[in-house]
XYZ file of C-alpha atoms in Angstrom:
433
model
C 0.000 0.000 0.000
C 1.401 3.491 -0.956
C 2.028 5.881 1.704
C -0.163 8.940 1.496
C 1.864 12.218 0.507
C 2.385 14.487 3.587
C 1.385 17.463 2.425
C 2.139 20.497 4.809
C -0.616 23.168 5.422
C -0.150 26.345 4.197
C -0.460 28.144 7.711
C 2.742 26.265 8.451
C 4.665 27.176 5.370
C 7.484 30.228 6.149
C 7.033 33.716 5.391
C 9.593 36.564 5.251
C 8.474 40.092 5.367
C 10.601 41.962 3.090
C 11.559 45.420 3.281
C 10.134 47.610 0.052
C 12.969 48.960 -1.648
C 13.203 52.623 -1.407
C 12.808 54.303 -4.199
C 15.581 56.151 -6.251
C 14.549 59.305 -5.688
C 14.285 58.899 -2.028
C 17.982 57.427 -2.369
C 19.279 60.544 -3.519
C 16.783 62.913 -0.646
C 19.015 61.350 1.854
C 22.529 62.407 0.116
C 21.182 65.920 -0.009
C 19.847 65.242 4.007
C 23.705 64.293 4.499
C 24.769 67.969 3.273
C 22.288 69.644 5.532
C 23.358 67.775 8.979
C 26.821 68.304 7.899
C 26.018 71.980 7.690
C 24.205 71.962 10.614
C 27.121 71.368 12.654
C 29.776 72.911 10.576
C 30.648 75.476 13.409
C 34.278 76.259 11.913
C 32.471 76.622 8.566
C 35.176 73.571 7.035
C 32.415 73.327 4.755
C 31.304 76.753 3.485
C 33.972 79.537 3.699
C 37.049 79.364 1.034
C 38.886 81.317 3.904
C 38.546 77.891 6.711
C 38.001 74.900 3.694
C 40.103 76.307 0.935
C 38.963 73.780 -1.773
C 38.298 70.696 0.546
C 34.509 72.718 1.111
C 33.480 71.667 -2.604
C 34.213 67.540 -1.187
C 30.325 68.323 0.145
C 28.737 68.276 -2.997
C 30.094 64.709 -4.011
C 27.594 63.260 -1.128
C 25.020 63.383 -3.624
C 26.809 62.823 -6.698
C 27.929 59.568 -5.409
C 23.870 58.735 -4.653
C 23.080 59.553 -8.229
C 25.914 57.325 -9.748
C 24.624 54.254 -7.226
C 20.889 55.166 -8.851
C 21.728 54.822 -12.310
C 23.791 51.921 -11.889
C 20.641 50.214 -9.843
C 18.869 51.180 -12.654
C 20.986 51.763 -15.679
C 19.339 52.975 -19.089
C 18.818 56.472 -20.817
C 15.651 57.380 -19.622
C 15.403 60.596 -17.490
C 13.021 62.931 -15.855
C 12.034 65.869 -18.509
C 13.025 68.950 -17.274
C 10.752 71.892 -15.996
C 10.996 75.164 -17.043
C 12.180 76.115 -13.798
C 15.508 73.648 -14.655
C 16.297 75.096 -17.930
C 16.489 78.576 -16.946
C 18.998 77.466 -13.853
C 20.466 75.759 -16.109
C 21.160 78.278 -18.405
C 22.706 79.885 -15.610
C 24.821 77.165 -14.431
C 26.547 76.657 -18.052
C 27.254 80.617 -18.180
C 28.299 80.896 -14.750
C 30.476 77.936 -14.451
C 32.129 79.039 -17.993
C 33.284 82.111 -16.845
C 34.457 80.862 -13.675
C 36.513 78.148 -15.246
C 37.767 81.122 -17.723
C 38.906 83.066 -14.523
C 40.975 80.933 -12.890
C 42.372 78.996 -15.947
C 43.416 82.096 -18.144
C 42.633 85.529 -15.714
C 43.959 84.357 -12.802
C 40.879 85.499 -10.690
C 41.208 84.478 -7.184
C 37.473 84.497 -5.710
C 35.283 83.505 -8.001
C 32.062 82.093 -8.183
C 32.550 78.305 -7.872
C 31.291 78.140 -4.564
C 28.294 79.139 -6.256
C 28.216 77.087 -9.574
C 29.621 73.814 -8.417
C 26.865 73.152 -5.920
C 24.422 74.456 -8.096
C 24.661 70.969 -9.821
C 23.342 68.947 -7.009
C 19.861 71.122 -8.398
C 19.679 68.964 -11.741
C 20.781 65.219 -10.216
C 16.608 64.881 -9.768
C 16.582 64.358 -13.362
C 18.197 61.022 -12.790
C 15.695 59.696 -10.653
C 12.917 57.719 -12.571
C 10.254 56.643 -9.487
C 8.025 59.132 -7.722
C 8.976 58.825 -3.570
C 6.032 57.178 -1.894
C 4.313 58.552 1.146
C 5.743 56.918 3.701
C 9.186 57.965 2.281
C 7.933 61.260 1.619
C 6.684 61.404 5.640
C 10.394 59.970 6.916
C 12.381 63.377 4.518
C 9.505 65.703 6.428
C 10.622 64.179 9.898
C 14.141 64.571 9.119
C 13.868 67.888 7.454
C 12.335 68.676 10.878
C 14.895 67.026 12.980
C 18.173 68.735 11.332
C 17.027 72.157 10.984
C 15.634 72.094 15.077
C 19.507 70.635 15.553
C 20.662 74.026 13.465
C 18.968 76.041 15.422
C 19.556 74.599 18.895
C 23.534 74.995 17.517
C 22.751 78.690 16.889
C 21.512 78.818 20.855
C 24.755 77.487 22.090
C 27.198 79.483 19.783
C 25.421 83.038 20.380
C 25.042 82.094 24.006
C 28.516 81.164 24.175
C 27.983 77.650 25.731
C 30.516 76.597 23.283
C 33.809 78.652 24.233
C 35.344 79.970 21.385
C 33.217 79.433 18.597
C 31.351 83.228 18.835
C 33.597 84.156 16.532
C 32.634 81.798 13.227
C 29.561 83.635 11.777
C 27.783 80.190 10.759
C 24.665 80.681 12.449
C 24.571 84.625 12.106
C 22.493 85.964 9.169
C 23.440 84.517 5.834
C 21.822 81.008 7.450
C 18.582 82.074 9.090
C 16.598 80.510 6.507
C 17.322 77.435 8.405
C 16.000 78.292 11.731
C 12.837 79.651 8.909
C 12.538 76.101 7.918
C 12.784 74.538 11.451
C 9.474 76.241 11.954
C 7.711 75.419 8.669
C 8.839 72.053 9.290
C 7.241 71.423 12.977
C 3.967 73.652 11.534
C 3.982 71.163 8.825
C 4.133 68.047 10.659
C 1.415 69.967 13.152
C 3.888 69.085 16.243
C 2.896 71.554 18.725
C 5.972 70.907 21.072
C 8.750 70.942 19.099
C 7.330 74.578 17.418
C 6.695 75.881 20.724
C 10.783 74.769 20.764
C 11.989 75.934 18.136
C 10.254 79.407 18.484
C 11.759 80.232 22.309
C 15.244 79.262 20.563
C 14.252 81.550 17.709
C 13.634 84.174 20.334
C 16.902 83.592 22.564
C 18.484 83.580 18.716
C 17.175 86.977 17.958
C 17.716 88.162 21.907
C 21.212 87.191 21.671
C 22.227 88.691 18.250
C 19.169 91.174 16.875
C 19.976 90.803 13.464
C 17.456 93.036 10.410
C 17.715 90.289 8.223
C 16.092 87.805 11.323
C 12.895 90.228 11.199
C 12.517 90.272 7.647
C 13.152 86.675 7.135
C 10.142 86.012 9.644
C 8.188 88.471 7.770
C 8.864 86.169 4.930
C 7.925 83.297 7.139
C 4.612 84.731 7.728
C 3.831 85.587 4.012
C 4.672 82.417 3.233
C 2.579 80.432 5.826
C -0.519 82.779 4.837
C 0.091 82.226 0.896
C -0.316 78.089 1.923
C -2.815 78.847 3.961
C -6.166 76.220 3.966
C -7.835 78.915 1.496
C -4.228 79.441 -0.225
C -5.422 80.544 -4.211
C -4.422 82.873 -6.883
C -5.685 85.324 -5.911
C -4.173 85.217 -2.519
C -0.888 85.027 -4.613
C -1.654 87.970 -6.842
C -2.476 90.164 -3.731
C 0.998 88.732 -1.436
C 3.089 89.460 -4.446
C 1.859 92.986 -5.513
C 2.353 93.827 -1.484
C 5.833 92.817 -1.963
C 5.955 94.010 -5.545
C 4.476 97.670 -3.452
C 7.052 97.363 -0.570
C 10.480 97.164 -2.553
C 9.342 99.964 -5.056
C 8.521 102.398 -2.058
C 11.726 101.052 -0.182
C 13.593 101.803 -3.529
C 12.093 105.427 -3.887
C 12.695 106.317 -0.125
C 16.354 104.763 0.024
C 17.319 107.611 1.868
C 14.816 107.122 4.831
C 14.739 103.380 4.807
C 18.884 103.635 5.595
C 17.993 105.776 8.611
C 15.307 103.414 9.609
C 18.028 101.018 9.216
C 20.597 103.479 11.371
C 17.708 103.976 14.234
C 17.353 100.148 14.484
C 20.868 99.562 15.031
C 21.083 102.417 17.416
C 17.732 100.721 19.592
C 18.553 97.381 19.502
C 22.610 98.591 20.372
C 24.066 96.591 17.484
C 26.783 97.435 15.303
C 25.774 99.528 12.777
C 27.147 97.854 9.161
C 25.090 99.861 6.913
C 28.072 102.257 6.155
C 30.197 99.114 5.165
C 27.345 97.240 3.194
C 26.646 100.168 1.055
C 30.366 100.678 -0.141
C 30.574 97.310 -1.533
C 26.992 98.033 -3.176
C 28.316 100.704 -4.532
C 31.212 98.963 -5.824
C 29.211 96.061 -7.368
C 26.617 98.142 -9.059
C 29.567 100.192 -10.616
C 31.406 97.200 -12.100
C 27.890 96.166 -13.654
C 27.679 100.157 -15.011
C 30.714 99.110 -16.931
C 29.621 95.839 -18.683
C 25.294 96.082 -18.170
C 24.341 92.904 -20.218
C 27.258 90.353 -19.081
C 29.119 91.973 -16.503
C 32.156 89.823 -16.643
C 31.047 86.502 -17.841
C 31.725 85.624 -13.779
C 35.210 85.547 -15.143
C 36.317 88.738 -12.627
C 36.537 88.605 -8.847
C 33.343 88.167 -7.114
C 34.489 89.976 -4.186
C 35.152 94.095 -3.175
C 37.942 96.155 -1.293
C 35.808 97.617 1.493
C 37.325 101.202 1.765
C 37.530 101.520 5.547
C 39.711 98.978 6.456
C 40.967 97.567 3.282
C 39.424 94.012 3.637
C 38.417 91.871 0.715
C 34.864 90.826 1.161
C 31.785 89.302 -0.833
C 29.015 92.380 -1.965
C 26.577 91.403 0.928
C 24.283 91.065 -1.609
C 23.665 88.033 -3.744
C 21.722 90.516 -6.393
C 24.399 92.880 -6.781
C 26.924 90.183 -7.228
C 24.826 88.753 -10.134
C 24.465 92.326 -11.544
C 28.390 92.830 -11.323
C 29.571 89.352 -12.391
C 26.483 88.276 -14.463
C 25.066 91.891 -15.899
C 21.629 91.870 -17.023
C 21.702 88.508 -17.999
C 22.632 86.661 -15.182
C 20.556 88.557 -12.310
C 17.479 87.758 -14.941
C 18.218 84.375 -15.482
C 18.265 84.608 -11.259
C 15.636 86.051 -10.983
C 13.723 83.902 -13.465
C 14.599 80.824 -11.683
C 13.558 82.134 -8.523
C 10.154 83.153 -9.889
C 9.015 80.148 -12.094
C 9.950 78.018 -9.514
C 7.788 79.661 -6.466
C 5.066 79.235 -9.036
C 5.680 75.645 -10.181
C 5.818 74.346 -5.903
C 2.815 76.601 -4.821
C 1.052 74.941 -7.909
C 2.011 71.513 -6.861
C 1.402 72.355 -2.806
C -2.415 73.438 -3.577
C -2.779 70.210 -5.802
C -1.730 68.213 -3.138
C -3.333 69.957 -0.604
C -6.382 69.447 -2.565
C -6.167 65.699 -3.359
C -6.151 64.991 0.524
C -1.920 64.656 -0.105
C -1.505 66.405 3.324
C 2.649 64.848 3.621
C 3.374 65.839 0.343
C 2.112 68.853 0.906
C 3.182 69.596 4.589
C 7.093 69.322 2.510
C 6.707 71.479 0.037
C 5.154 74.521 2.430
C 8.001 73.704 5.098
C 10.708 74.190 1.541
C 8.973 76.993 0.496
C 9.415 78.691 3.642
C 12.955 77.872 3.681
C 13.351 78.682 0.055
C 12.167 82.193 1.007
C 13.780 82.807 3.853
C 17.023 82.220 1.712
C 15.682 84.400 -1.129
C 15.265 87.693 1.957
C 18.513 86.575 3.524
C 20.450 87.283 0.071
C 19.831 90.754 -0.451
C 21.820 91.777 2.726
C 24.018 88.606 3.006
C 26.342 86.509 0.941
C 24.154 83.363 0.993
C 25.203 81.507 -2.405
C 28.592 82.214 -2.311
C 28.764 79.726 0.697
C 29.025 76.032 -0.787
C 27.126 74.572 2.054
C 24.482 76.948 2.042
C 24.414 76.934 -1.766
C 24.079 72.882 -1.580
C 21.619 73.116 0.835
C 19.267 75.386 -1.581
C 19.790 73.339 -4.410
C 19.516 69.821 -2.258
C 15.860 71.408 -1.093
C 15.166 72.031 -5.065
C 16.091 68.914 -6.195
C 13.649 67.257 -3.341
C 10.744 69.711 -3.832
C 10.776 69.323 -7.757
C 10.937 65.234 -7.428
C 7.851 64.831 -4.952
C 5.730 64.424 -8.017
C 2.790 65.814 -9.338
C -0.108 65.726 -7.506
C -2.511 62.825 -8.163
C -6.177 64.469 -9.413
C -8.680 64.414 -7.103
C -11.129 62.078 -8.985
C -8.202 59.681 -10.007
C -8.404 56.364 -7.354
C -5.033 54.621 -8.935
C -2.022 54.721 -6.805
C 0.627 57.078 -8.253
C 3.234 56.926 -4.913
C 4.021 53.316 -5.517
C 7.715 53.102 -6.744
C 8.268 52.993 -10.254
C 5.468 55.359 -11.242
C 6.325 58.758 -12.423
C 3.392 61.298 -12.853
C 2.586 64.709 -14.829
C 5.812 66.724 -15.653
C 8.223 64.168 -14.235
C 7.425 61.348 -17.192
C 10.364 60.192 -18.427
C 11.690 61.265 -21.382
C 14.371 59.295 -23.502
């Protein structure tokens, strides 16, 4: 008699529980994470200043790199994101700036120039790599980490102005050219709606501002506020049309009064008893919007030095003003192509945050308002501050770029398929061969 097979029930078969693979594009969020700790407690600025890192500061931006090679050798073939019209204009920029800087030190013999700005300013296009859409729960991890690093920036801000950390007053990393971080430490907690850790992050904000009452921190946080109210639950056009004629309103009568908002400026320093530095940013304003007299449409192909001679003491410095370096290095052309960027970009992520916000997306969303915020701050900080001439700061711009244009598109709100599951790419970021 033959022996009945044993068959063994399915209940008792094994089962493994296997990790989903993340995504490509939430590969390369965590290189760009990497350059934003790193900043974050870069009190000796190794990582930013050409004066402490010399040319070991540009070893940052190979973080990411690196990620981007691993992606395309996970997933090697010629297809690509197609690029907004946000990317081509910056770009544009990149090619021209990066030119001239490689002319200036190869042939000219220019000393500072603007590599610090146009090397980083690659990290902006490695997106394009990427072929999967983060999902949600990746998406939700890069908003808690966001969150994380930028509180840990601002807590290191606390202990350097309060001079828990002896010695370190004296490195300017957490003075104004970075207060867009401490900007996004509070869109980040508002975003994830944790009530502690913004009640946190705003009493540091206030020992931050108490310790060192910086201009730029007010109008950064005005910029804050904007921001918040133009992603607002009713956030629309029309609510964009009326924020950016007040702005639009504001600079021209700022422009026309010059005069009076310098001693505005000169009473504020006197109330607050801070070192007045109007007197020194204006000379190298002066200097930069002379140079761009001289050439108007290129300036000097960002060829010539991208620094100034301050008159009083004879010290070579950066303008103090990301605009009026663009102007004097870039002429016409480059502060439009600038400018450009800027603008089609805030356009493209509010588009994207009130789709998302609409389709019920609240994570997706909840990151783009907390970049936004950041993205501004950065935008208010460069007119009286050399922010892009940093390489960590510039790196951290274009990391938060690169991560708000790959999020996706957001899904419409009638459409039930799942377009977060790795692999699928929607709206503008189909691939392209």
């Amino acid at each position: 008699m033959r022996s009945a097979e044993r068959v063994r029930p399915e209940s008792f078969q094994p089962t493994a529980t296997i990790e989903p693979r993340s995504t490509d594009s939430f590969v390369l969020w965590r290189a760009y994470l990497v350059i934003m700790l790193a900043a974050s407690f870069d009190v000796y600025d190794w990582l930013d200043r050409s004066v402490q890192g010399g040319a070991t500061r540009f070893l940052i931006i190979a973080v990411p790199i690196v990620a981007a090679v691993w992606v395309r050798l996970r997933k090697p073939g010629f297809v690509v994101r197609r690029p907004l019209p946000s990317d081509l204009v910056l770009f544009s920029l990149f090619v021209f700036g990066l030119t001239g800087s490689m002319i200036g030190v190869a042939l000219l013999g220019t000393v500072e120039t603007g590599r610090s700005v146009f090397l980083p300013m690659m990290l902006a296009f490695l997106y394009l790599l990427t072929t999967e859409d983060p999902t949600d729960r990746e998406v939700a991890k890069t908003l808690s980490w966001v969150s994380l690093i930028a509180t840990a920036y601002t807590a290191m801000n606390v202990l350097v102005n309060l001079e828990i950390l002896p010695g370190l007053l004296q490195f300017r990393q957490y003075r104004n050219a970075s207060v867009a971080m401490v900007a996004l430490a509070v869109g980040a907690a508002i975003a994830l709606g944790n009530r502690r850790r913004l009640v946190l992050v705003l009493v540091m904000a206030a020992i931050i501002f108490t310790t060192y009452p910086s201009a730029t921190s007010l109008m950064v946080g005005a910029a804050v506020v904007l921001t918040l109210y133009l992603t607002g639950r009713r956030s629309s056009s029309m609510r964009t049309i009326f924020v950016v004629g007040a702005v639009v309103a504001i600079g021209a009568l700022s422009l026309a009064n010059f005069e009076k908002g310098i001693d505005v400026a000169d009473d504020y320093f006197a109330v607050v008893d801070k070192a007045n530095a109007n007197s020194g940013r204006l000379d190298l304003w002066n200097q930069g919007i002379s140079r761009w007299r001289e050439a108007p449409i290129f300036g000097s192909g960002f060829a010539g030095e991208v620094t100034a001679v301050r008159e009083r003491d004879g010290r070579v410095l950066p303008f103090h003003n990301d605009f009026v370096l663009f102007l004097a290095a870039g002429g016409a052309v480059g502060f439009g192509l600038l400018i450009g960027w800027f603008v089609i970009a805030e356009v493209t992520l509010l588009r994207r945050y009130r789709g998302f916000a609409r389709a019920g997306q609240s994570t997706r969303a909840g990151l783009l308002r907390a970049i936004l915020v950041c993205l501004n701050g950065f935008l208010v900080a460069m007119a009286f501050n050399p922010v892009l001439p940093g390489a960590s700061r510039s790196a951290t711009i274009f990391g938060l770029y690169g991560i708000a244009m790959s999020i996706g598109e957001p899904k419409p709100v009638d459409d039930d398929d799942e377009s977060t599951e790795p692999g699928a790419l929607s709206g503008s970021a189909a691939p392209s061969a």
